[in-house]
JSON list of C-alpha atoms in Angstrom, two decimals:
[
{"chain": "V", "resi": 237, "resn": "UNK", "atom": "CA", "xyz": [0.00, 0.00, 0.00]},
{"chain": "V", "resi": 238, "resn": "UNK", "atom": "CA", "xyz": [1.21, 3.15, -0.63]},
{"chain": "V", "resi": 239, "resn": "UNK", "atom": "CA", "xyz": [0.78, 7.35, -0.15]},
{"chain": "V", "resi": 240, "resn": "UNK", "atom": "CA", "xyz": [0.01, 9.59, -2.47]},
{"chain": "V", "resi": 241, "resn": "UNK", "atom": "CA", "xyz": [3.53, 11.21, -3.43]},
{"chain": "V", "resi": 242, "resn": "UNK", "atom": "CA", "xyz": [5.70, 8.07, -1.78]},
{"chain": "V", "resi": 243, "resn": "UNK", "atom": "CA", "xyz": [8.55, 6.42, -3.66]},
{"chain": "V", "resi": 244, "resn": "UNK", "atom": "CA", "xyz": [7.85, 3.67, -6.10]},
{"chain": "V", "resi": 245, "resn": "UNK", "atom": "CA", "xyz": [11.42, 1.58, -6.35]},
{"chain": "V", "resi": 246, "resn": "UNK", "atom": "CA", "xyz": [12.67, 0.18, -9.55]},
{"chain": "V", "resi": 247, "resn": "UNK", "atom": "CA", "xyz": [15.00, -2.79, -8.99]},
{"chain": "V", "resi": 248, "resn": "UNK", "atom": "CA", "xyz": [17.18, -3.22, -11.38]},
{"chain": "V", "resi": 249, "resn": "UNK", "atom": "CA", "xyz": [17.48, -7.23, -12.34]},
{"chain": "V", "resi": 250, "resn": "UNK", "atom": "CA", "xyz": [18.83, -9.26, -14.97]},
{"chain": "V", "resi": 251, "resn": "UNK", "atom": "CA", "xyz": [19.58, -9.56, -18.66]},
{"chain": "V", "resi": 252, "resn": "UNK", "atom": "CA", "xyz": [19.81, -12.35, -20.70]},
{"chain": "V", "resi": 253, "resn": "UNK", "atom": "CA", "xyz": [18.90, -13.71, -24.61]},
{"chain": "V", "resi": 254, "resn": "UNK", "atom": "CA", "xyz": [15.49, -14.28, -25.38]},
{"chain": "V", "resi": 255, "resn": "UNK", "atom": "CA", "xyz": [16.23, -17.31, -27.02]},
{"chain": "V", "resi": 256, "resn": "UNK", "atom": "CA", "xyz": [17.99, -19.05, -23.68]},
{"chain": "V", "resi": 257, "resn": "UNK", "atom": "CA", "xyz": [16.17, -17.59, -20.62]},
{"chain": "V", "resi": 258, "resn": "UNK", "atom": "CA", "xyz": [18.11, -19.57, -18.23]},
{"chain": "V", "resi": 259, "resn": "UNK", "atom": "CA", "xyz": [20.96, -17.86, -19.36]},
{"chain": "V", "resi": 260, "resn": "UNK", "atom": "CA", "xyz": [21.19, -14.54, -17.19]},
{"chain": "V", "resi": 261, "resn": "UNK", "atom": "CA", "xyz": [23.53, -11.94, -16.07]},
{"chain": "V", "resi": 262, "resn": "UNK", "atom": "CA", "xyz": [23.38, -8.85, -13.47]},
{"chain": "V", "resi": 263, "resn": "UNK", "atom": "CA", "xyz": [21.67, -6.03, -15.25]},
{"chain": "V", "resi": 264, "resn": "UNK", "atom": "CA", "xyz": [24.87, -4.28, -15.23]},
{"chain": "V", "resi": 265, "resn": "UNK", "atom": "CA", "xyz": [26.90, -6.93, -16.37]},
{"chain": "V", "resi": 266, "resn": "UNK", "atom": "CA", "xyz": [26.25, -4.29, -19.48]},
{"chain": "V", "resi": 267, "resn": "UNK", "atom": "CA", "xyz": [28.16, -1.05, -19.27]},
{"chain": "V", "resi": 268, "resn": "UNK", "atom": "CA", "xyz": [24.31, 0.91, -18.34]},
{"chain": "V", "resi": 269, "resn": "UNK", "atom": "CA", "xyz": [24.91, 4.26, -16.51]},
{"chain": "V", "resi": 270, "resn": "UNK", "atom": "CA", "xyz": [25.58, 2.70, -13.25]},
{"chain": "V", "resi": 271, "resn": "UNK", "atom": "CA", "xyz": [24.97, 4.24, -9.44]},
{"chain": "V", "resi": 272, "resn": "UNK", "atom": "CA", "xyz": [28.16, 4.54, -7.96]},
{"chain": "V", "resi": 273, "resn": "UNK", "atom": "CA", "xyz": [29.03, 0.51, -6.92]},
{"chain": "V", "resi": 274, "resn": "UNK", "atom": "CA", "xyz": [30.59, 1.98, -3.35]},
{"chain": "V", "resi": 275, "resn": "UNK", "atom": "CA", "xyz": [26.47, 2.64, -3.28]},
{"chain": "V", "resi": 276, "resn": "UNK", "atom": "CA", "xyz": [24.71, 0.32, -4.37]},
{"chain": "V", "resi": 277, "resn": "UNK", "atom": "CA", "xyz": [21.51, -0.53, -2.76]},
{"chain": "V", "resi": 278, "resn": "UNK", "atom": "CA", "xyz": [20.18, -4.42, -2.91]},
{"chain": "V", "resi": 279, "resn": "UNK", "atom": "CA", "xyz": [17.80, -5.98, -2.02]},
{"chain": "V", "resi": 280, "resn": "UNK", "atom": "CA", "xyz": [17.48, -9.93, -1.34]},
{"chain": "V", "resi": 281, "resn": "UNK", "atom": "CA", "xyz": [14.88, -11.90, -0.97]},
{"chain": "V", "resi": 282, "resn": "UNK", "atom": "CA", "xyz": [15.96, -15.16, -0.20]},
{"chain": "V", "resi": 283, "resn": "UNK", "atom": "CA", "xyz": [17.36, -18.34, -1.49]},
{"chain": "V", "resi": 284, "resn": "UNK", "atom": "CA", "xyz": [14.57, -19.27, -4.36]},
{"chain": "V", "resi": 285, "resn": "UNK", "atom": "CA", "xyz": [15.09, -15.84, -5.90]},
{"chain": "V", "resi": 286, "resn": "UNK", "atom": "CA", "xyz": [19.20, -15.98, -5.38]},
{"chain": "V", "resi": 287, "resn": "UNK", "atom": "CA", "xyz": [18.75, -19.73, -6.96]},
{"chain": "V", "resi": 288, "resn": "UNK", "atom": "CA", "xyz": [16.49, -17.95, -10.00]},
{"chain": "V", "resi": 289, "resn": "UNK", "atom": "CA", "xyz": [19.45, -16.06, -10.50]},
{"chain": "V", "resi": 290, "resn": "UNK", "atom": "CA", "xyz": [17.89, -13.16, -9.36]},
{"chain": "V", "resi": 291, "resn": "UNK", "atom": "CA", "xyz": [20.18, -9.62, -7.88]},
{"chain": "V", "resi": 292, "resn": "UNK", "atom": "CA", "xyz": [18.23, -6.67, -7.50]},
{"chain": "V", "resi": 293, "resn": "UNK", "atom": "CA", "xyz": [19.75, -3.39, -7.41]},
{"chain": "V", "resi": 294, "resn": "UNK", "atom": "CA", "xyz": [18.11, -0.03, -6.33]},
{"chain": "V", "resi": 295, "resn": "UNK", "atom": "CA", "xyz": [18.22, 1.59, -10.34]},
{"chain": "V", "resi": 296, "resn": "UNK", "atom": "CA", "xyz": [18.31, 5.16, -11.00]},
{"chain": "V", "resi": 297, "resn": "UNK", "atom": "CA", "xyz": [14.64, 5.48, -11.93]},
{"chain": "V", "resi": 298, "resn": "UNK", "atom": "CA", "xyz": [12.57, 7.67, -9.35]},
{"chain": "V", "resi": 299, "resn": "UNK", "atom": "CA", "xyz": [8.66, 7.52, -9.65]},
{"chain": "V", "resi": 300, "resn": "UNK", "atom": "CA", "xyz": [6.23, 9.23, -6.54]},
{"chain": "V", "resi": 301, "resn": "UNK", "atom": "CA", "xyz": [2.76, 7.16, -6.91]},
{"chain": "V", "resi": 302, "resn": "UNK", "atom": "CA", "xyz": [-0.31, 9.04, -8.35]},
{"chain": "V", "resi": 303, "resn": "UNK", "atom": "CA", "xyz": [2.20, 11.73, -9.04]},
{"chain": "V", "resi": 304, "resn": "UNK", "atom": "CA", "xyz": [3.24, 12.23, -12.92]},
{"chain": "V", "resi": 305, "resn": "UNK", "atom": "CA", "xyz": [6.83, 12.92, -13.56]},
{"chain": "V", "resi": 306, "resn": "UNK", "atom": "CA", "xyz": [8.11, 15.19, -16.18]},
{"chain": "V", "resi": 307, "resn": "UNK", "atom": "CA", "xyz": [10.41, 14.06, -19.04]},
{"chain": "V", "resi": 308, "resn": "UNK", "atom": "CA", "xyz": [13.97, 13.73, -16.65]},
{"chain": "V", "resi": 309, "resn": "UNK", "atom": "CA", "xyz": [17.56, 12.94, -18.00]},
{"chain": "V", "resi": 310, "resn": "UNK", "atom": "CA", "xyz": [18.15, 10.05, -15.62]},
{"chain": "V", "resi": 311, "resn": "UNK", "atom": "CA", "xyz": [22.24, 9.72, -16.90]},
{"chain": "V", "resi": 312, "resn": "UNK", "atom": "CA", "xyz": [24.55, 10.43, -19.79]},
{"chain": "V", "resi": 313, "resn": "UNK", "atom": "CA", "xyz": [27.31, 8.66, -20.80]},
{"chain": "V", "resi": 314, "resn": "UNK", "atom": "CA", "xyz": [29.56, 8.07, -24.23]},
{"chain": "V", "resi": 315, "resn": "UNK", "atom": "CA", "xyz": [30.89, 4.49, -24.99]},
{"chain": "V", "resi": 316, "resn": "UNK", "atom": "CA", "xyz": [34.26, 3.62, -25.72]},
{"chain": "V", "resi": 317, "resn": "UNK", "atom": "CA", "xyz": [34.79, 0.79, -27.97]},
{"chain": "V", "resi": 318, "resn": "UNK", "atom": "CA", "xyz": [34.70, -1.95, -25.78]},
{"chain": "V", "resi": 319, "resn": "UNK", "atom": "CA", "xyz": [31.22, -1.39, -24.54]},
{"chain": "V", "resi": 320, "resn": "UNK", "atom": "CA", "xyz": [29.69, -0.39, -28.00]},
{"chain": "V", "resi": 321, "resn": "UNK", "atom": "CA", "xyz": [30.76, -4.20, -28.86]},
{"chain": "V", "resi": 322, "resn": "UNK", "atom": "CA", "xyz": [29.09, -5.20, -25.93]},
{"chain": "V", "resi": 323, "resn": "UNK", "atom": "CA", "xyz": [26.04, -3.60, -26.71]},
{"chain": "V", "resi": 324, "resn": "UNK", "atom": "CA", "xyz": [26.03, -5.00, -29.98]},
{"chain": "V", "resi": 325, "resn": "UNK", "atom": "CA", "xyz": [26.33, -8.53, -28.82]},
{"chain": "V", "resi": 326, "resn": "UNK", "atom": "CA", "xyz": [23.82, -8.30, -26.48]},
{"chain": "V", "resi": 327, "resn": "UNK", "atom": "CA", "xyz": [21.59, -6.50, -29.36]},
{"chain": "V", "resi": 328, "resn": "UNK", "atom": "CA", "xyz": [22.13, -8.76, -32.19]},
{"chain": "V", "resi": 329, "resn": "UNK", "atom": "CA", "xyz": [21.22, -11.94, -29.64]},
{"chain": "V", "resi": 330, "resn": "UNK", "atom": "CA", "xyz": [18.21, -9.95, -28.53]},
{"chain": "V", "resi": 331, "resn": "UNK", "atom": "CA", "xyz": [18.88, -9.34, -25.10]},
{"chain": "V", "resi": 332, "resn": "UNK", "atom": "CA", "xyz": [16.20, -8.32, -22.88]},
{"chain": "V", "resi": 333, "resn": "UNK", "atom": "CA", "xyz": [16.01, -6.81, -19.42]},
{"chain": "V", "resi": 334, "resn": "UNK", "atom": "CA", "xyz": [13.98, -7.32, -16.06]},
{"chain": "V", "resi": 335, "resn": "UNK", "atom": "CA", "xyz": [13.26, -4.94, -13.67]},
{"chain": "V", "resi": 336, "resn": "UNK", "atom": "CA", "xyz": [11.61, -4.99, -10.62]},
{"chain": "V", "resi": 337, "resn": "UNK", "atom": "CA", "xyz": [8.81, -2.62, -9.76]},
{"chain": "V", "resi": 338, "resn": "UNK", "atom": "CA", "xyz": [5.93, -3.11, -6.53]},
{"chain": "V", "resi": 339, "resn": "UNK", "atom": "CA", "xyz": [7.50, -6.85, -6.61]},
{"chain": "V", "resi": 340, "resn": "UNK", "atom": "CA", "xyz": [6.06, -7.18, -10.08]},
{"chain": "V", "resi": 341, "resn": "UNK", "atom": "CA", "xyz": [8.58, -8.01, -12.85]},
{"chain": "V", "resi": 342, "resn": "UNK", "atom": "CA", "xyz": [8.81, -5.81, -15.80]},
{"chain": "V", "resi": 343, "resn": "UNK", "atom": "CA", "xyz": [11.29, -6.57, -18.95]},
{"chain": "V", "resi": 344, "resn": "UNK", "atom": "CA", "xyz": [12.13, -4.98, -21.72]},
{"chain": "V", "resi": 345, "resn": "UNK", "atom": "CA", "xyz": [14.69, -5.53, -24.44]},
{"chain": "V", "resi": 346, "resn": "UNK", "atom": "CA", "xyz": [18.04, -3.94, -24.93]},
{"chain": "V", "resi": 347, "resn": "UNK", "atom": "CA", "xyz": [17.53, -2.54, -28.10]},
{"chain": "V", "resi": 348, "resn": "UNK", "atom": "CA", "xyz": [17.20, -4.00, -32.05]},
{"chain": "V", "resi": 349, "resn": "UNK", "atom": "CA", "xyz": [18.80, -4.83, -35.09]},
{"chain": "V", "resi": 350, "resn": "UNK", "atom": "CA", "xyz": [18.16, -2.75, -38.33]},
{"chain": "V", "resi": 351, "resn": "UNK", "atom": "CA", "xyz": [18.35, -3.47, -41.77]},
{"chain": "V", "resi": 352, "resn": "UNK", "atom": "CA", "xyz": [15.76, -5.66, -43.76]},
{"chain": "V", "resi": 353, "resn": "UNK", "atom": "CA", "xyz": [14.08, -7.23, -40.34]},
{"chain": "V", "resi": 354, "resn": "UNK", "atom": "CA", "xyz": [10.83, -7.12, -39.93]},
{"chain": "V", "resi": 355, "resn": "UNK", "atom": "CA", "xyz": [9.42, -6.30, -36.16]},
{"chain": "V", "resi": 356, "resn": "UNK", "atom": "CA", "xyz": [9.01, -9.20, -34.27]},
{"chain": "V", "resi": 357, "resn": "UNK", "atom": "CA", "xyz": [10.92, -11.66, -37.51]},
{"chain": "V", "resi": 358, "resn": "UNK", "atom": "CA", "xyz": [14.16, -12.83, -36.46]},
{"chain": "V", "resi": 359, "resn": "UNK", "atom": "CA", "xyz": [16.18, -14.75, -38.85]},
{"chain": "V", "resi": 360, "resn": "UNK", "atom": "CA", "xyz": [19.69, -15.99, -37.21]},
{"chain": "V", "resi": 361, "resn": "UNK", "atom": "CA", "xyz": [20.82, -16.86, -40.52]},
{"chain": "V", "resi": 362, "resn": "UNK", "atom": "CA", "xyz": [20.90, -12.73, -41.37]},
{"chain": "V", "resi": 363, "resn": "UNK", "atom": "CA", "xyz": [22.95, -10.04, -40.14]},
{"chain": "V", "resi": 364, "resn": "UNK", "atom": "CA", "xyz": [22.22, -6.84, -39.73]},
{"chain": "V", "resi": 365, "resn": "UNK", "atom": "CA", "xyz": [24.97, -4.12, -39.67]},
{"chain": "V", "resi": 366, "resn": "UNK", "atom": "CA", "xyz": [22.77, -1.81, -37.83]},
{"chain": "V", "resi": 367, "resn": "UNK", "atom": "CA", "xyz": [21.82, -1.78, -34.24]},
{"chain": "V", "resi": 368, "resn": "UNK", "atom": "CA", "xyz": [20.03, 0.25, -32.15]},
{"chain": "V", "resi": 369, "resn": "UNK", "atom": "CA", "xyz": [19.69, 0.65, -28.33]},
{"chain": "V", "resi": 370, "resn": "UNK", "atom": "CA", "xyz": [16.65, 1.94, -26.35]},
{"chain": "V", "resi": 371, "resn": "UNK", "atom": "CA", "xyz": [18.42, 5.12, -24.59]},
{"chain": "V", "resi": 372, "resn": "UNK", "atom": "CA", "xyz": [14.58, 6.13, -23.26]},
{"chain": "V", "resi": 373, "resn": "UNK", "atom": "CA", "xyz": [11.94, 4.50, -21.24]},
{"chain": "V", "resi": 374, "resn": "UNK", "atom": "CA", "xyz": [8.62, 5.65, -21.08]},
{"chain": "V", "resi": 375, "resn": "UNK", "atom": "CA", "xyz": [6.23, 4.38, -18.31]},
{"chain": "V", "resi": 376, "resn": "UNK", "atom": "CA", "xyz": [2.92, 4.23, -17.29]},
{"chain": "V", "resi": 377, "resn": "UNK", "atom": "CA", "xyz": [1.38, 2.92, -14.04]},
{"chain": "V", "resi": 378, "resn": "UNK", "atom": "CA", "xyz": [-2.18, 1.92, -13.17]},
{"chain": "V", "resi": 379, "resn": "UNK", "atom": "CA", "xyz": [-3.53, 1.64, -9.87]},
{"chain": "V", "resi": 380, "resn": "UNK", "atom": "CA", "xyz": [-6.22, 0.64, -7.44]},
{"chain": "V", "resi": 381, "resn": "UNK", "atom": "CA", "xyz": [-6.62, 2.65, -4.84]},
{"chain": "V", "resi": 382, "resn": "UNK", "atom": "CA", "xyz": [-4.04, 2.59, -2.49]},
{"chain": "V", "resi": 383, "resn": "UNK", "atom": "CA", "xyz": [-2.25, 0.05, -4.41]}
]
């Protein structure tokens, strides 16, 4: 239950490729603007989710229920090569992300491949030479009451 105003917490999860979901990393296992690691603020729930491979970490996201929230530049950062590689893997095997919000799981993926593929028709036998990642997150909440 929660006030009108209070914090809504986004735990920040896992990644992993669509096509092996048993196959998961820390969300920032990828080079995502990071809070400083000397602060990081988890949260664990217990043995099922630590065997589920789960590791929650307080993101960067702030959201005040029944409140809206005006467009806000949560981070900005430029990738050297190493990471723009990364991204790429992690793009071209259609990597997705979960995070964590009222202890309901949310996911989302990385980003997409260009050329010639049609949305939602992956062929692994093409390549694309361009790939995009989702820089910007839009959300939108429902409620019930207090909840």
């Amino acid at each position: 239950r929660y006030e009108v105003g209070e914090n809504v917490i986004a735990w920040m999860n896992k990644i992993g490729p669509y096509e092996n979901p048993q196959e998961t990393y820390s969300y920032y296992t990828l080079p995502f603007c990071k809070v400083d690691a000397d602060n990081w603020e988890r949260k664990w729930a217990g043995l099922g989710e630590a065997l589920e491979g789960n590791e929650l970490v307080k993101g960067d996201f702030t959201f005040s229920f029944r409140q809206n929230t005006d467009p806000t530049i949560v981070c900005s950062q430029k990738l050297d090569e190493a990471d723009a590689e990364m991204f790429e893997y992690t793009v071209e095997n259609h990597y997705w992300y979960q995070m964590i919000l009222d202890e309901l799981p949310v996911w989302g993926m990385v980003g997409e491949t260009g050329a010639g593929e049609e949305r939602g028709h992956h062929d692994p036998t093409k390549h694309s030479d361009t790939f995009s990642i989702y820089t910007h997150r839009r959300f939108t909440f429902t409620y019930n009451d207090d909840r």
